mmCIF file of C-alpha atoms in Angstrom:
data_model
loop_
_atom_site.group_PDB
_atom_site.id
_atom_site.type_symbol
_atom_site.label_atom_id
_atom_site.label_comp_id
_atom_site.label_asym_id
_atom_site.label_seq_id
_atom_site.Cartn_x
_atom_site.Cartn_y
_atom_site.Cartn_z
ATOM 1 C CA MET A 14 -17.869 10.366 8.681
ATOM 2 C CA ASN A 15 -16.050 7.188 9.691
ATOM 3 C CA ARG A 16 -18.123 4.011 9.562
ATOM 4 C CA LEU A 17 -16.052 2.175 12.170
ATOM 5 C CA ASP A 18 -16.570 2.013 15.904
ATOM 6 C CA GLU A 19 -13.618 2.854 18.139
ATOM 7 C CA ASN A 20 -12.345 -0.736 18.394
ATOM 8 C CA GLN A 21 -12.531 -1.255 14.628
ATOM 9 C CA LEU A 22 -10.786 2.057 14.053
ATOM 10 C CA LEU A 23 -7.967 1.118 16.436
ATOM 11 C CA LYS A 24 -7.627 -2.228 14.653
ATOM 12 C CA ALA A 25 -7.405 -0.419 11.283
ATOM 13 C CA HIS A 26 -4.760 1.913 12.759
ATOM 14 C CA GLY A 27 -2.804 -1.165 13.815
ATOM 15 C CA GLU A 28 -3.083 -2.600 10.313
ATOM 16 C CA VAL A 29 -1.677 0.633 8.859
ATOM 17 C CA VAL A 30 1.252 0.500 11.281
ATOM 18 C CA ALA A 31 1.878 -3.201 10.633
ATOM 19 C CA THR A 32 1.687 -2.830 6.853
ATOM 20 C CA ALA A 33 3.922 0.247 6.781
ATOM 21 C CA SER A 34 6.427 -1.525 9.043
ATOM 22 C CA ARG A 35 6.453 -4.640 6.843
ATOM 23 C CA LEU A 36 6.850 -2.481 3.748
ATOM 24 C CA ILE A 37 9.891 -0.695 5.200
ATOM 25 C CA ALA A 38 11.407 -4.018 6.289
ATOM 26 C CA GLY A 39 10.780 -5.687 2.925
ATOM 27 C CA ARG A 40 8.559 -8.355 4.514
ATOM 28 C CA ILE A 41 5.721 -7.661 2.076
ATOM 29 C CA SER A 42 5.910 -7.139 -1.650
ATOM 30 C CA PHE A 43 6.180 -3.483 -2.557
ATOM 31 C CA VAL A 44 3.044 -3.370 -4.718
ATOM 32 C CA GLU A 45 1.021 -5.426 -2.235
ATOM 33 C CA GLY A 46 2.055 -3.154 0.637
ATOM 34 C CA VAL A 47 1.175 -0.016 -1.297
ATOM 35 C CA ARG A 48 -2.213 -1.456 -2.290
ATOM 36 C CA THR A 49 -2.963 -2.483 1.281
ATOM 37 C CA LEU A 50 -2.203 1.007 2.585
ATOM 38 C CA VAL A 51 -4.401 2.567 -0.101
ATOM 39 C CA GLY A 52 -7.245 0.263 0.927
ATOM 40 C CA LEU A 53 -6.826 1.130 4.593
ATOM 41 C CA ARG A 54 -6.768 4.856 3.837
ATOM 42 C CA THR A 55 -10.544 5.062 3.523
ATOM 43 C CA LEU A 56 -10.964 3.392 6.909
ATOM 44 C CA VAL A 57 -8.576 5.564 8.904
ATOM 45 C CA SER A 58 -8.879 9.003 7.334
ATOM 46 C CA PRO A 59 -11.926 11.181 6.762
ATOM 47 C CA LEU A 60 -10.044 13.099 4.045
ATOM 48 C CA ASP A 61 -10.483 12.254 0.371
ATOM 49 C CA HIS A 62 -6.977 13.496 -0.357
ATOM 50 C CA ASP A 63 -5.103 12.790 2.862
ATOM 51 C CA PRO A 64 -1.565 14.042 2.162
ATOM 52 C CA ASP A 65 -0.010 11.207 4.187
ATOM 53 C CA PHE A 66 -1.489 8.659 1.769
ATOM 54 C CA MET A 67 -1.244 10.432 -1.592
ATOM 55 C CA LEU A 68 2.164 8.962 -2.503
ATOM 56 C CA PHE A 69 0.714 5.478 -2.043
ATOM 57 C CA VAL A 70 -2.339 6.399 -4.124
ATOM 58 C CA ALA A 71 -0.071 7.638 -6.928
ATOM 59 C CA ILE A 72 2.057 4.482 -6.886
ATOM 60 C CA ASP A 73 -1.057 2.319 -6.803
ATOM 61 C CA SER A 74 -2.372 4.156 -9.849
ATOM 62 C CA GLU A 75 0.935 3.640 -11.631
ATOM 63 C CA SER A 76 0.863 -0.089 -10.871
ATOM 64 C CA ASP A 77 -2.848 -0.850 -11.204
ATOM 65 C CA HIS A 78 -2.273 -3.016 -14.279
ATOM 66 C CA LEU A 79 0.060 -5.382 -12.391
ATOM 67 C CA PRO A 80 -1.680 -8.572 -11.280
ATOM 68 C CA GLY A 81 -2.238 -9.206 -7.605
ATOM 69 C CA ARG A 82 -1.660 -12.548 -5.918
ATOM 70 C CA GLU A 83 -5.120 -13.852 -6.807
ATOM 71 C CA GLN A 84 -4.826 -12.917 -10.488
ATOM 72 C CA ARG A 85 -1.323 -14.327 -11.022
ATOM 73 C CA GLN A 86 -2.568 -17.885 -11.451
ATOM 74 C CA HIS A 87 -4.521 -16.769 -14.517
ATOM 75 C CA CYS A 88 -1.570 -15.061 -16.235
ATOM 76 C CA ALA A 89 0.985 -16.334 -18.710
ATOM 77 C CA SER A 90 4.475 -16.785 -17.300
ATOM 78 C CA GLU A 91 5.958 -14.397 -19.868
ATOM 79 C CA TRP A 92 3.521 -11.701 -18.808
ATOM 80 C CA LEU A 93 4.299 -12.334 -15.139
ATOM 81 C CA ASP A 94 8.033 -12.019 -15.852
ATOM 82 C CA ARG A 95 7.440 -8.603 -17.445
ATOM 83 C CA CYS A 96 5.159 -7.545 -14.599
ATOM 84 C CA ASP A 97 7.673 -8.681 -11.983
ATOM 85 C CA SER A 98 10.431 -6.718 -13.713
ATOM 86 C CA GLU A 99 8.205 -3.670 -13.797
ATOM 87 C CA ALA A 100 7.337 -4.089 -10.107
ATOM 88 C CA VAL A 101 11.039 -4.245 -9.213
ATOM 89 C CA ALA A 102 11.720 -1.095 -11.247
ATOM 90 C CA LEU A 103 8.775 0.625 -9.562
ATOM 91 C CA GLU A 104 10.116 -0.300 -6.144
ATOM 92 C CA HIS A 105 13.597 1.002 -6.996
ATOM 93 C CA ARG A 106 12.123 4.255 -8.269
ATOM 94 C CA TRP A 107 9.855 4.902 -5.270
ATOM 95 C CA LEU A 108 11.375 3.167 -2.237
ATOM 96 C CA GLY A 109 13.387 6.222 -1.217
ATOM 97 C CA SER A 110 10.145 8.206 -0.936
ATOM 98 C CA VAL A 111 8.042 5.383 0.470
ATOM 99 C CA ARG A 112 10.238 4.741 3.506
ATOM 100 C CA PRO A 113 9.762 8.215 5.022
ATOM 101 C CA ALA A 114 6.067 8.169 4.053
ATOM 102 C CA CYS A 115 5.689 4.872 5.931
ATOM 103 C CA GLU A 116 7.451 6.366 8.933
ATOM 104 C CA VAL A 117 4.920 9.209 8.927
ATOM 105 C CA LEU A 118 2.058 6.703 8.914
ATOM 106 C CA ILE A 119 3.660 4.663 11.700
ATOM 107 C CA ARG A 120 4.040 7.751 13.914
ATOM 108 C CA ARG A 121 0.555 8.983 13.089
ATOM 109 C CA PHE A 122 -1.287 5.717 13.718
ATOM 110 C CA THR A 123 0.683 4.239 16.592
ATOM 111 C CA ALA A 124 -1.622 4.004 19.591
#
């Protein structure tokens, strides 16, 4: 059962659309965009394994060791260089699948 009222749910739908659009356009980092969509998934879908979000869940799992913006200040520059290289490789590997998955989310959650 969804914990949000109708206005909150519509706002969460808008956040999914905005995040997916920014991810396609390259206006948000790949890992950050994926993580944001995974976080929004529990707000907008009653399904534990919503097929429209499972690609993002898989990529998030694959990148869960990469530091987020808040953690970066606590990391050594050498480590960040390796993480950034890995994030770029991850984006190259998955972007071809993520674009159509984002388009599905945009169509699904556009009001």
